[in-house]
mmCIF file of C-alpha atoms in Angstrom:
data_model
loop_
_atom_site.group_PDB
_atom_site.id
_atom_site.type_symbol
_atom_site.label_atom_id
_atom_site.label_comp_id
_atom_site.label_asym_id
_atom_site.label_seq_id
_atom_site.Cartn_x
_atom_site.Cartn_y
_atom_site.Cartn_z
ATOM 1 C CA ILE A 178 -35.867 -20.119 27.116
ATOM 2 C CA THR A 179 -38.921 -20.026 24.934
ATOM 3 C CA ASN A 180 -41.269 -17.257 23.880
ATOM 4 C CA THR A 181 -42.847 -17.244 27.344
ATOM 5 C CA ILE A 182 -41.285 -17.001 30.805
ATOM 6 C CA HIS A 183 -43.508 -18.157 33.671
ATOM 7 C CA LEU A 184 -42.973 -15.920 36.685
ATOM 8 C CA VAL A 185 -43.297 -16.838 40.356
ATOM 9 C CA ASP A 186 -46.426 -14.710 40.792
ATOM 10 C CA GLY A 187 -48.230 -16.768 38.133
ATOM 11 C CA SER A 188 -47.980 -14.175 35.384
ATOM 12 C CA THR A 189 -46.039 -14.579 32.167
ATOM 13 C CA LEU A 190 -43.547 -12.447 30.293
ATOM 14 C CA LYS A 191 -43.364 -12.704 26.505
ATOM 15 C CA ARG A 192 -40.197 -12.357 24.452
ATOM 16 C CA PRO A 193 -40.447 -9.493 21.937
ATOM 17 C CA THR A 194 -41.435 -11.182 18.698
ATOM 18 C CA VAL A 195 -44.202 -10.722 16.172
ATOM 19 C CA ILE A 196 -45.202 -14.399 16.418
ATOM 20 C CA ASN A 197 -46.394 -14.407 20.025
ATOM 21 C CA ALA A 198 -48.618 -12.312 22.280
ATOM 22 C CA PHE A 199 -45.928 -9.724 23.115
ATOM 23 C CA ALA A 200 -47.711 -6.752 24.682
ATOM 24 C CA GLY A 201 -44.858 -4.251 24.689
ATOM 25 C CA SER A 202 -44.042 -1.499 22.242
ATOM 26 C CA ALA A 203 -44.728 -1.772 18.528
ATOM 27 C CA LEU A 204 -42.396 -4.031 16.554
ATOM 28 C CA SER A 205 -43.096 -2.403 13.206
ATOM 29 C CA SER A 206 -39.491 -2.431 12.011
ATOM 30 C CA THR A 207 -36.373 -4.516 12.471
ATOM 31 C CA GLU A 208 -34.743 -1.618 14.299
ATOM 32 C CA LEU A 209 -37.606 -1.304 16.824
ATOM 33 C CA TRP A 210 -37.709 -5.070 17.343
ATOM 34 C CA TRP A 211 -33.925 -5.238 17.869
ATOM 35 C CA GLU A 212 -34.010 -2.485 20.510
ATOM 36 C CA ALA A 213 -36.944 -4.170 22.299
ATOM 37 C CA TRP A 214 -35.203 -7.556 22.150
ATOM 38 C CA LYS A 215 -31.916 -6.206 23.588
ATOM 39 C CA LYS A 216 -33.788 -4.428 26.382
ATOM 40 C CA PHE A 217 -35.730 -7.602 27.169
ATOM 41 C CA MET A 218 -32.685 -9.894 27.139
ATOM 42 C CA PHE A 219 -30.106 -7.707 28.888
ATOM 43 C CA HIS A 220 -32.055 -5.223 31.028
ATOM 44 C CA THR A 221 -35.067 -7.198 32.278
ATOM 45 C CA GLN A 222 -34.951 -8.917 35.644
ATOM 46 C CA VAL A 223 -37.455 -11.682 36.397
ATOM 47 C CA GLU A 224 -38.363 -13.688 39.481
ATOM 48 C CA VAL A 225 -38.498 -17.375 38.649
ATOM 49 C CA CYS A 226 -38.381 -20.661 40.558
ATOM 50 C CA SER A 227 -34.834 -21.785 41.126
ATOM 51 C CA GLY A 228 -34.080 -25.460 40.613
ATOM 52 C CA LYS A 229 -36.107 -28.230 42.193
ATOM 53 C CA LYS A 230 -36.547 -26.388 45.472
ATOM 54 C CA SER A 231 -39.427 -24.034 46.143
ATOM 55 C CA MET A 232 -37.017 -21.125 46.219
ATOM 56 C CA THR A 233 -37.303 -18.093 44.012
ATOM 57 C CA GLN A 234 -34.505 -16.129 42.488
ATOM 58 C CA ASN A 235 -34.288 -12.802 40.682
ATOM 59 C CA GLN A 236 -32.391 -13.259 37.435
ATOM 60 C CA MET A 237 -31.689 -11.370 34.270
ATOM 61 C CA VAL A 238 -33.464 -12.904 31.268
ATOM 62 C CA TRP A 239 -30.186 -13.652 29.456
ATOM 63 C CA SER A 240 -29.053 -15.836 32.358
ATOM 64 C CA LEU A 241 -31.954 -18.249 31.738
ATOM 65 C CA ILE A 242 -30.451 -19.387 28.439
ATOM 66 C CA GLY A 243 -28.580 -22.661 28.673
ATOM 67 C CA PRO A 244 -25.937 -23.990 26.325
ATOM 68 C CA ILE A 245 -26.924 -25.772 23.126
ATOM 69 C CA LEU A 246 -26.155 -29.434 23.683
ATOM 70 C CA ARG A 247 -24.159 -31.219 21.010
ATOM 71 C CA SER A 248 -25.869 -34.438 22.057
ATOM 72 C CA LYS A 249 -29.184 -32.919 20.993
ATOM 73 C CA TYR A 250 -27.880 -30.953 17.985
ATOM 74 C CA PRO A 251 -24.778 -32.824 16.725
ATOM 75 C CA GLU A 252 -24.440 -30.618 13.617
ATOM 76 C CA ILE A 253 -23.651 -27.547 15.743
ATOM 77 C CA THR A 254 -19.934 -26.832 15.816
ATOM 78 C CA VAL A 255 -17.928 -25.690 18.848
ATOM 79 C CA GLU A 256 -17.505 -22.268 17.213
ATOM 80 C CA GLU A 257 -21.270 -21.829 16.893
#
């Protein structure tokens, strides 16, 4: 998952961060950002394309995150 999620209807959803075009609530403190980030990750459902088929699927944002591959990042330990 990157800063931007492309939705089935053609719109985009931005992850709460000060370095992108996030249009949600103000992120003027770490506490406000953290609350916005948790809400986005764990309480936001999105409709995205599912796999190679033209099917759509409603998913929670957190479920879009895949594992970090050791083949790509060999310095990452199993514990991390």
